[in-house]
Short mmCIF file of C-alpha atoms in Angstrom, two decimals:
data_model
loop_
_atom_site.label_atom_id
_atom_site.label_comp_id
_atom_site.label_asym_id
_atom_site.label_seq_id
_atom_site.Cartn_x
_atom_site.Cartn_y
_atom_site.Cartn_z
CA UNK B 97 15.81 25.59 17.83
CA UNK B 98 18.56 27.61 19.38
CA UNK B 99 20.77 27.60 22.46
CA UNK B 100 21.28 30.63 24.68
CA UNK B 101 22.57 31.31 28.18
CA UNK B 102 22.46 34.39 30.39
CA UNK B 103 24.63 34.74 33.51
CA UNK B 104 24.39 37.70 35.91
CA UNK B 105 26.25 38.72 39.03
CA UNK B 106 26.85 42.09 40.69
CA UNK B 107 29.66 42.86 38.26
CA UNK B 108 28.00 42.25 34.91
CA UNK B 109 25.55 40.28 32.82
CA UNK B 110 26.76 38.01 30.01
CA UNK B 111 24.62 36.88 27.08
CA UNK B 112 25.73 33.97 24.89
CA UNK B 113 23.94 32.59 21.83
CA UNK B 114 24.61 30.21 18.98
CA UNK B 115 24.11 31.36 15.39
CA UNK B 116 21.23 29.14 14.28
CA UNK B 117 17.79 30.66 13.87
CA UNK B 118 14.50 29.88 12.13
CA UNK B 119 12.95 32.47 9.83
CA UNK B 120 9.28 32.31 9.00
CA UNK B 121 6.45 30.82 11.01
CA UNK B 122 4.81 28.79 8.23
CA UNK B 123 5.15 25.17 7.13
CA UNK B 124 8.44 25.79 5.33
CA UNK B 125 10.70 27.73 7.72
CA UNK B 126 14.31 28.47 6.82
CA UNK B 127 17.18 27.74 9.23
CA UNK B 128 20.45 29.68 8.95
CA UNK B 129 23.71 29.48 10.94
CA UNK B 130 24.58 33.14 10.39
CA UNK B 131 21.95 34.78 12.54
CA UNK B 132 22.48 37.68 14.89
CA UNK B 133 20.69 36.94 18.14
CA UNK B 134 22.38 39.37 20.53
CA UNK B 135 21.49 42.93 19.58
CA UNK B 136 22.72 46.03 21.46
CA UNK B 137 19.89 48.56 21.86
CA UNK B 138 21.94 51.37 23.40
CA UNK B 139 25.14 51.72 25.38
CA UNK B 140 23.98 49.71 28.39
CA UNK B 141 21.14 47.40 27.30
CA UNK B 142 21.14 44.52 24.82
CA UNK B 143 18.41 42.28 23.44
CA UNK B 144 18.85 38.52 22.99
CA UNK B 145 16.28 36.70 20.84
CA UNK B 146 15.42 33.01 20.52
CA UNK B 147 12.89 30.79 18.70
CA UNK B 148 11.22 32.69 15.84
CA UNK B 149 13.79 34.90 14.14
CA UNK B 150 11.63 37.47 12.36
CA UNK B 151 8.48 39.58 12.34
CA UNK B 152 6.76 39.67 8.95
CA UNK B 153 10.04 38.71 7.32
CA UNK B 154 12.03 41.43 9.11
CA UNK B 155 14.77 39.89 11.22
CA UNK B 156 15.12 41.03 14.81
CA UNK B 157 18.55 42.42 13.89
CA UNK B 158 16.89 44.69 11.29
CA UNK B 159 14.30 45.79 13.84
CA UNK B 160 16.95 46.43 16.50
CA UNK B 161 19.06 48.38 14.00
CA UNK B 162 16.09 50.61 13.18
CA UNK B 163 15.46 51.10 16.91
CA UNK B 164 19.10 52.08 17.52
CA UNK B 165 18.93 54.65 14.75
CA UNK B 166 16.11 56.36 16.61
CA UNK B 167 16.90 55.59 20.26
CA UNK B 168 20.52 54.38 20.36
CA UNK B 169 21.75 57.47 22.18
CA UNK B 170 18.85 57.52 24.63
CA UNK B 171 19.32 56.61 28.28
CA UNK B 172 16.64 54.65 30.07
CA UNK B 173 16.04 54.65 33.80
CA UNK B 174 15.58 50.88 33.82
CA UNK B 175 15.87 47.88 31.54
CA UNK B 176 12.08 47.59 31.69
CA UNK B 177 11.77 51.16 30.35
CA UNK B 178 14.07 50.24 27.45
CA UNK B 179 11.89 47.21 26.68
CA UNK B 180 8.81 49.42 26.82
CA UNK B 181 10.40 51.87 24.38
CA UNK B 182 11.33 49.01 22.05
CA UNK B 183 7.76 47.70 21.91
CA UNK B 184 6.42 51.24 21.48
CA UNK B 185 8.75 51.59 18.49
CA UNK B 186 7.35 48.39 16.95
CA UNK B 187 3.67 49.13 17.62
CA UNK B 188 2.07 51.09 14.82
CA UNK B 189 5.30 51.22 12.80
CA UNK B 190 3.80 50.92 9.33
CA UNK B 191 7.11 51.78 7.69
CA UNK B 192 8.56 48.53 9.01
CA UNK B 193 5.35 46.52 9.09
CA UNK B 194 2.82 47.39 6.37
CA UNK B 195 -0.81 46.68 7.22
CA UNK B 196 -1.29 44.49 4.14
CA UNK B 197 1.48 42.08 5.22
CA UNK B 198 0.18 42.08 8.77
CA UNK B 199 -3.30 41.05 7.60
CA UNK B 200 -1.90 38.35 5.33
CA UNK B 201 0.02 36.76 8.22
CA UNK B 202 -3.01 36.98 10.51
CA UNK B 203 -5.18 35.32 7.87
CA UNK B 204 -2.68 32.47 7.54
CA UNK B 205 -2.63 32.05 11.31
CA UNK B 206 -6.42 31.87 11.50
CA UNK B 207 -6.57 29.41 8.59
CA UNK B 208 -4.02 27.21 10.35
CA UNK B 209 -5.99 27.44 13.60
CA UNK B 210 -9.24 26.29 11.97
CA UNK B 211 -7.51 23.48 10.08
CA UNK B 212 -5.80 22.34 13.29
CA UNK B 213 -9.20 22.25 14.98
CA UNK B 214 -10.65 20.20 12.14
CA UNK B 215 -7.75 17.72 12.16
CA UNK B 216 -7.93 17.36 15.94
CA UNK B 217 -11.68 16.76 15.74
CA UNK B 218 -11.19 14.03 13.13
CA UNK B 219 -8.59 12.37 15.33
CA UNK B 220 -10.90 12.53 18.35
CA UNK B 221 -13.79 11.06 16.36
CA UNK B 222 -11.60 8.13 15.31
CA UNK B 223 -10.61 7.19 18.88
CA UNK B 224 -12.00 3.75 19.81
CA UNK B 225 -15.09 4.26 21.92
CA UNK B 226 -15.03 8.02 21.53
CA UNK B 227 -18.81 8.11 21.51
CA UNK B 228 -19.37 11.22 19.41
CA UNK B 229 -22.68 11.23 17.56
CA UNK B 230 -21.19 12.77 14.43
CA UNK B 231 -18.27 14.86 13.15
CA UNK B 232 -19.98 18.05 14.35
CA UNK B 233 -20.01 16.77 17.93
CA UNK B 234 -16.31 15.87 17.75
CA UNK B 235 -15.53 19.30 16.33
CA UNK B 236 -17.41 21.02 19.14
CA UNK B 237 -15.47 18.96 21.69
CA UNK B 238 -12.14 19.87 20.06
CA UNK B 239 -13.11 23.54 19.97
CA UNK B 240 -13.92 23.49 23.68
CA UNK B 241 -10.55 21.89 24.44
CA UNK B 242 -8.71 24.70 22.68
CA UNK B 243 -10.91 27.41 24.16
CA UNK B 244 -10.31 25.96 27.62
CA UNK B 245 -6.54 26.00 27.05
CA UNK B 246 -6.69 29.64 26.01
CA UNK B 247 -8.97 30.63 28.87
CA UNK B 248 -7.06 28.86 31.68
CA UNK B 249 -3.42 28.15 32.46
CA UNK B 250 -1.93 24.74 33.27
CA UNK B 251 -3.10 24.97 36.89
CA UNK B 252 -6.66 25.79 35.84
CA UNK B 253 -6.55 29.44 36.82
CA UNK B 254 -8.18 31.92 34.41
CA UNK B 255 -5.82 33.79 32.12
CA UNK B 256 -6.24 37.56 32.19
CA UNK B 257 -6.42 39.37 28.85
CA UNK B 258 -3.18 40.91 27.59
CA UNK B 259 -2.94 44.57 28.57
CA UNK B 260 -1.53 45.54 25.18
CA UNK B 261 -4.87 44.67 23.60
CA UNK B 262 -6.99 46.62 26.03
CA UNK B 263 -8.15 48.78 23.11
CA UNK B 264 -9.09 45.77 20.98
CA UNK B 265 -12.69 45.15 21.96
CA UNK B 266 -14.63 42.28 20.44
CA UNK B 267 -16.56 44.84 18.37
CA UNK B 268 -13.33 46.31 17.02
CA UNK B 269 -11.92 42.84 16.33
CA UNK B 270 -15.04 41.74 14.44
CA UNK B 271 -15.06 44.98 12.48
CA UNK B 272 -11.47 44.43 11.38
CA UNK B 273 -11.50 40.70 10.75
CA UNK B 274 -15.14 39.56 10.61
CA UNK B 275 -15.30 39.19 6.83
CA UNK B 276 -11.98 37.37 6.76
CA UNK B 277 -13.05 34.95 9.49
CA UNK B 278 -16.41 34.28 7.84
CA UNK B 279 -14.66 33.25 4.63
CA UNK B 280 -12.16 31.04 6.46
CA UNK B 281 -14.93 29.39 8.47
CA UNK B 282 -16.95 28.76 5.31
CA UNK B 283 -13.91 27.23 3.59
CA UNK B 284 -13.13 24.97 6.56
CA UNK B 285 -16.58 24.02 7.84
CA UNK B 286 -19.14 24.87 5.19
CA UNK B 287 -22.73 25.31 6.36
CA UNK B 288 -21.96 23.87 9.79
CA UNK B 289 -19.75 26.85 10.58
CA UNK B 290 -22.44 29.34 9.60
CA UNK B 291 -24.81 28.28 12.38
CA UNK B 292 -25.03 31.34 14.59
CA UNK B 293 -24.00 29.65 17.84
CA UNK B 294 -20.99 27.91 16.22
CA UNK B 295 -19.96 31.07 14.35
CA UNK B 296 -20.00 33.06 17.61
CA UNK B 297 -17.84 30.45 19.35
CA UNK B 298 -15.34 30.38 16.47
CA UNK B 299 -15.13 34.17 16.46
CA UNK B 300 -14.54 34.06 20.21
CA UNK B 301 -11.84 31.41 19.69
CA UNK B 302 -10.08 33.67 17.18
CA UNK B 303 -10.36 36.64 19.56
CA UNK B 304 -8.89 34.59 22.42
CA UNK B 305 -5.92 33.52 20.28
CA UNK B 306 -5.04 37.19 20.01
CA UNK B 307 -5.87 38.53 23.46
CA UNK B 308 -4.91 35.69 25.83
CA UNK B 309 -1.32 35.13 27.04
CA UNK B 310 -1.12 31.67 25.48
CA UNK B 311 0.91 31.31 22.31
CA UNK B 312 -0.56 28.79 19.86
CA UNK B 313 1.23 30.68 17.10
CA UNK B 314 5.01 30.80 16.47
CA UNK B 315 6.61 33.15 18.98
CA UNK B 316 9.96 34.63 19.92
CA UNK B 317 11.52 34.95 23.35
CA UNK B 318 12.97 38.41 23.98
CA UNK B 319 15.61 38.83 26.68
CA UNK B 320 16.38 42.45 27.58
CA UNK B 321 19.45 42.65 29.82
CA UNK B 322 21.81 45.30 31.14
CA UNK B 323 21.53 48.37 33.32
CA UNK B 324 19.35 51.46 33.36
CA UNK B 325 20.57 54.76 34.76
CA UNK B 326 18.85 53.97 38.08
CA UNK B 327 20.18 50.40 38.29
CA UNK B 328 23.16 49.63 40.52
CA UNK B 329 23.38 45.99 39.47
CA UNK B 330 22.38 44.18 36.26
CA UNK B 331 18.74 43.39 35.50
CA UNK B 332 17.07 41.17 32.96
CA UNK B 333 13.50 41.31 31.63
CA UNK B 334 11.96 38.43 29.66
CA UNK B 335 9.01 38.70 27.25
CA UNK B 336 7.30 36.44 24.73
CA UNK B 337 6.22 38.09 21.47
CA UNK B 338 4.55 36.86 18.30
CA UNK B 339 2.14 38.39 15.78
CA UNK B 340 1.03 41.91 14.95
CA UNK B 341 -2.69 42.57 15.25
CA UNK B 342 -4.23 45.99 14.60
CA UNK B 343 -0.69 47.37 14.52
CA UNK B 344 0.20 46.04 17.97
CA UNK B 345 2.65 43.26 18.75
CA UNK B 346 1.17 40.47 20.85
CA UNK B 347 3.45 40.09 23.85
CA UNK B 348 3.48 38.83 27.43
CA UNK B 349 5.89 39.61 30.25
CA UNK B 350 7.41 36.49 31.79
CA UNK B 351 9.79 37.64 34.52
CA UNK B 352 12.13 40.37 35.72
CA UNK B 353 15.17 39.56 37.85
CA UNK B 354 17.74 41.86 39.45
CA UNK B 355 20.83 40.60 41.26
CA UNK B 356 22.25 41.86 44.52
CA UNK B 357 19.27 43.94 45.65
CA UNK B 358 16.73 43.35 48.43
CA UNK B 359 16.14 39.59 48.54
CA UNK B 360 17.49 38.98 45.06
CA UNK B 361 20.29 36.50 44.36
CA UNK B 362 23.96 37.47 44.16
CA UNK B 363 24.20 35.51 40.93
CA UNK B 364 21.67 34.20 38.45
CA UNK B 365 21.85 31.73 35.54
CA UNK B 366 19.08 31.36 32.97
CA UNK B 367 18.94 29.12 29.91
CA UNK B 368 16.71 29.57 26.88
CA UNK B 369 15.47 27.14 24.22
CA UNK B 370 17.77 24.11 23.73
CA UNK B 371 19.52 23.53 27.07
CA UNK B 372 19.75 19.78 27.75
CA UNK B 373 23.52 19.72 28.16
CA UNK B 374 23.56 23.00 30.08
CA UNK B 375 21.07 21.51 32.54
CA UNK B 376 23.15 18.32 32.75
CA UNK B 377 26.20 20.39 33.67
CA UNK B 378 24.40 22.63 36.15
CA UNK B 379 22.30 19.93 37.83
CA UNK B 380 24.60 16.95 37.50
CA UNK B 381 22.21 14.90 35.39
CA UNK B 382 20.61 15.06 31.95
CA UNK B 383 16.87 15.97 32.11
CA UNK B 384 15.84 12.84 30.18
CA UNK B 385 17.90 10.66 32.51
CA UNK B 386 16.26 12.26 35.53
CA UNK B 387 12.79 11.60 34.08
CA UNK B 388 13.78 7.97 33.48
CA UNK B 389 15.06 7.66 37.06
CA UNK B 390 11.71 8.89 38.38
CA UNK B 391 9.84 6.34 36.27
CA UNK B 392 12.19 3.55 37.32
CA UNK B 393 11.84 4.54 40.97
CA UNK B 394 8.06 4.22 40.78
CA UNK B 395 8.28 0.88 38.96
CA UNK B 396 10.85 -0.45 41.43
CA UNK B 397 8.75 0.64 44.43
CA UNK B 398 5.73 -1.17 43.00
CA UNK B 399 7.75 -4.33 42.32
CA UNK B 400 9.24 -4.27 45.81
CA UNK B 401 5.80 -3.80 47.38
CA UNK B 402 4.33 -6.72 45.41
CA UNK B 403 7.24 -8.96 46.43
CA UNK B 404 6.86 -7.98 50.08
CA UNK B 405 3.13 -8.73 50.05
CA UNK B 406 3.68 -12.18 48.57
CA UNK B 407 6.48 -12.90 51.06
CA UNK B 408 4.02 -11.94 53.81
CA UNK B 409 1.71 -14.70 52.58
CA UNK B 410 -1.11 -12.60 51.08
CA UNK B 411 -3.04 -14.24 48.27
CA UNK B 412 -3.42 -12.51 44.90
CA UNK B 413 -6.82 -11.06 45.71
CA UNK B 414 -5.75 -9.51 49.01
CA UNK B 415 -2.41 -8.36 47.59
CA UNK B 416 -4.27 -6.69 44.72
CA UNK B 417 -6.46 -4.77 47.16
CA UNK B 418 -3.45 -3.55 49.12
CA UNK B 419 -1.55 -2.59 45.96
CA UNK B 420 -4.49 -0.59 44.68
CA UNK B 421 -4.71 1.26 48.00
CA UNK B 422 -1.01 2.07 48.40
CA UNK B 423 -0.71 2.79 44.68
CA UNK B 424 -2.84 5.88 45.22
CA UNK B 425 -0.96 7.25 48.21
CA UNK B 426 2.08 5.57 49.72
CA UNK B 427 3.93 4.64 46.51
CA UNK B 428 3.55 8.06 44.82
CA UNK B 429 4.60 9.66 48.13
CA UNK B 430 7.79 7.57 48.16
CA UNK B 431 8.61 8.68 44.63
CA UNK B 432 7.89 12.25 45.70
CA UNK B 433 10.47 11.88 48.49
CA UNK B 434 12.93 10.51 45.94
CA UNK B 435 12.40 13.51 43.67
CA UNK B 436 12.79 15.94 46.58
CA UNK B 437 15.98 14.26 47.78
CA UNK B 438 17.41 14.21 44.24
CA UNK B 439 16.73 17.92 43.81
CA UNK B 440 18.35 18.62 47.16
CA UNK B 441 21.51 16.73 46.22
CA UNK B 442 21.59 18.49 42.84
CA UNK B 443 21.18 21.87 44.52
CA UNK B 444 23.80 21.30 47.22
CA UNK B 445 26.41 19.40 45.21
CA UNK B 446 26.19 21.05 41.80
CA UNK B 447 24.12 24.24 41.57
CA UNK B 448 25.15 26.03 44.77
CA UNK B 449 28.92 25.60 44.21
CA UNK B 450 28.51 26.84 40.63
CA UNK B 451 26.51 29.88 41.74
CA UNK B 452 29.12 30.66 44.40
CA UNK B 453 31.84 30.73 41.74
CA UNK B 454 29.69 32.83 39.39
CA UNK B 455 28.88 35.36 42.12
CA UNK B 456 32.61 36.02 42.63
CA UNK B 457 33.55 36.03 38.92
CA UNK B 458 34.58 39.02 36.85
CA UNK B 459 32.79 39.96 33.67
CA UNK B 460 35.18 38.14 31.35
CA UNK B 461 34.93 34.95 33.37
CA UNK B 462 31.13 34.89 33.26
CA UNK B 463 31.33 35.67 29.53
CA UNK B 464 33.62 32.69 28.98
CA UNK B 465 31.41 30.49 31.17
CA UNK B 466 28.24 31.40 29.26
CA UNK B 467 30.02 30.71 25.97
CA UNK B 468 31.18 27.29 27.19
CA UNK B 469 27.66 26.33 28.31
CA UNK B 470 26.23 27.11 24.86
CA UNK B 471 29.05 25.18 23.21
CA UNK B 472 28.06 22.08 25.22
CA UNK B 473 24.69 22.04 23.46
CA UNK B 474 26.31 22.62 20.06
CA UNK B 475 28.71 19.74 20.70
CA UNK B 476 25.83 17.39 21.48
CA UNK B 477 24.03 18.52 18.34
CA UNK B 478 27.12 17.85 16.24
CA UNK B 479 27.85 14.42 17.71
CA UNK B 480 24.33 13.04 18.01
CA UNK B 481 22.79 14.77 14.99
CA UNK B 482 19.43 14.72 16.75
CA UNK B 483 18.79 18.44 17.20
CA UNK B 484 18.09 20.80 14.32
CA UNK B 485 18.78 24.48 14.23
CA UNK B 486 21.54 24.51 16.88
CA UNK B 487 25.06 25.42 15.88
CA UNK B 488 27.40 27.92 14.32
CA UNK B 489 29.70 30.35 16.09
CA UNK B 490 28.83 31.55 19.58
CA UNK B 491 28.35 35.29 20.11
CA UNK B 492 28.86 36.71 23.60
CA UNK B 493 28.13 40.17 24.96
CA UNK B 494 28.96 41.36 28.47
CA UNK B 495 27.34 44.44 30.02
CA UNK B 496 28.61 46.25 33.11
CA UNK B 497 28.49 49.65 34.78
CA UNK B 498 32.12 50.30 33.90
CA UNK B 499 32.19 49.07 30.31
CA UNK B 500 28.61 49.23 29.09
CA UNK B 501 27.87 46.82 26.22
CA UNK B 502 31.06 45.00 25.14
CA UNK B 503 31.52 42.12 22.72
CA UNK B 504 33.50 39.25 24.21
CA UNK B 505 33.09 36.95 21.18
CA UNK B 506 31.57 37.75 17.81
CA UNK B 507 31.29 35.73 14.63
CA UNK B 508 33.42 36.93 11.74
#
């Protein structure tokens, strides 16, 4: 894990990060408290990285250093153009990322995917009353669950293919990795996996892992922040990135936010990765406590309704009918009103006053604020000893039109 905060207003953008990071995406990752997570890319744009700390064993600081050697003096019209140049530098860079190492990592990912499918199928088959005829039926059900997750987002809408893999047709993918996948399927499933229909579905599953914007594999969050030559106020661009396939980094754009322009906010705060205490400070309540309050509200509403029905003289049978009816509409609606009211109080009493202060702050004040918010999460980690991979010194960079990229705090 890690803890990072970004704060923007019209004056500057501040990036703050702890020094813990995980290297390696396999079963034995290494956590260090000496990581560099905030990486200047040129004089006015910096990259902040969280979650996975490397690509094929090359740390993001090594990659950013190599980028600066080639593009550090370049000026980009926008932060998005700088991000585009960064990814273009990574794609096809066989000096940094040899094809042999890329294939080895991809093979390990596919092996892990097939083993995960097998383990999930075994668990499904063991559920009481699962009703699967045999292990093959359970495996097919598990495969469809994963394929459905890759094909559709949480709301059920279809996921579009990633644009970066527009060149990677199924034919090209099978040509590159068909032999590898056949061997992995044979190792995991034996003769069952060689049936033509199952083999085609497994190949399609592997292809979707690569080309769909869902990250079953270890990934990194990349925060590009600063100003391009055409930007009046700070901008931030957020991407997710993971593996290299056919020389191209799998990546998906999450959001782009600019402050002080059009309908954009005058100030903006964004947390990344571990942020429980930051959220507690900003919203006035810890996320877990809020979840518990919602559950308790629903339970209390049900208990109150049952008591009222008995006081009204309804027998158990009639009270049960009424409870079943209101349990599907009225009671959830009441809890929904509670959630809405709680969010409104949080927004008006905690978030809005904080944003008002941030919007009027100078660059050093937002730098100090971002640092303090990260330190809250580190303090909780130290006292509770329940979070791993959060800690170390806090690095802070501030970026403005007047000063460009400046270090406010940097580990020794």
